[in-house]
Amino acid sequence: DHPEIKEDIYRKNDRLLTFLKDVYVESRDPPVQVKDGGDEHLPCKLEEKRLTKLGNLGDLDVKKVSKGRISIVEALTLLNNHKLNPQIWTAEKIAVEYSLELKEVNSLLEFFIPFTVQEFPKETKKAI
């Protein structure tokens, strides 16, 4: 918003330009040395990624995750889907849908249970 600052940014400095013209950089990679250590130090395989099933957070949603992992939004979604329709959303279907191992999905469904919020009518509050 300040024109004098913008002017300073876009103005060329001849003194610095002459210094820059005098700079010469030569760069070379060091020679590659092959070691006879067998295949113990092979480069690791790049992790396979998959696109996530996005939630409603827009730019804050995680876009890609490693195969075998899920985002928080996906975890909540699959737990809720299984809770509402356990016949349709079986552990096998969830494992295929989210690229997970069946053993991990079974553990997830066993130990992570979403809460159910229940509101009692005002008449029964006194009875409780």
Short mmCIF file of N, CA and C in Angstrom, two decimals, residues 83 115-119:
data_model
loop_
_atom_site.label_atom_id
_atom_site.label_comp_id
_atom_site.label_asym_id
_atom_site.label_seq_id
_atom_site.Cartn_x
_atom_site.Cartn_y
_atom_site.Cartn_z
N LYS A 83 -21.29 -48.31 12.10
CA LYS A 83 -22.25 -48.26 13.20
C LYS A 83 -23.68 -48.23 12.68
N PHE A 115 -19.20 -42.29 20.04
CA PHE A 115 -20.19 -42.01 21.07
C PHE A 115 -21.54 -41.71 20.46
N THR A 116 -22.58 -42.00 21.22
CA THR A 116 -23.93 -41.63 20.84
C THR A 116 -24.45 -40.66 21.88
N VAL A 117 -24.86 -39.50 21.45
CA VAL A 117 -25.39 -38.49 22.36
C VAL A 117 -26.90 -38.67 22.42
N GLN A 118 -27.39 -38.81 23.64
CA GLN A 118 -28.83 -38.96 23.82
C GLN A 118 -29.32 -37.86 24.75
N GLU A 119 -30.39 -37.21 24.36
CA GLU A 119 -31.00 -36.20 25.21
C GLU A 119 -32.28 -36.77 25.79
#
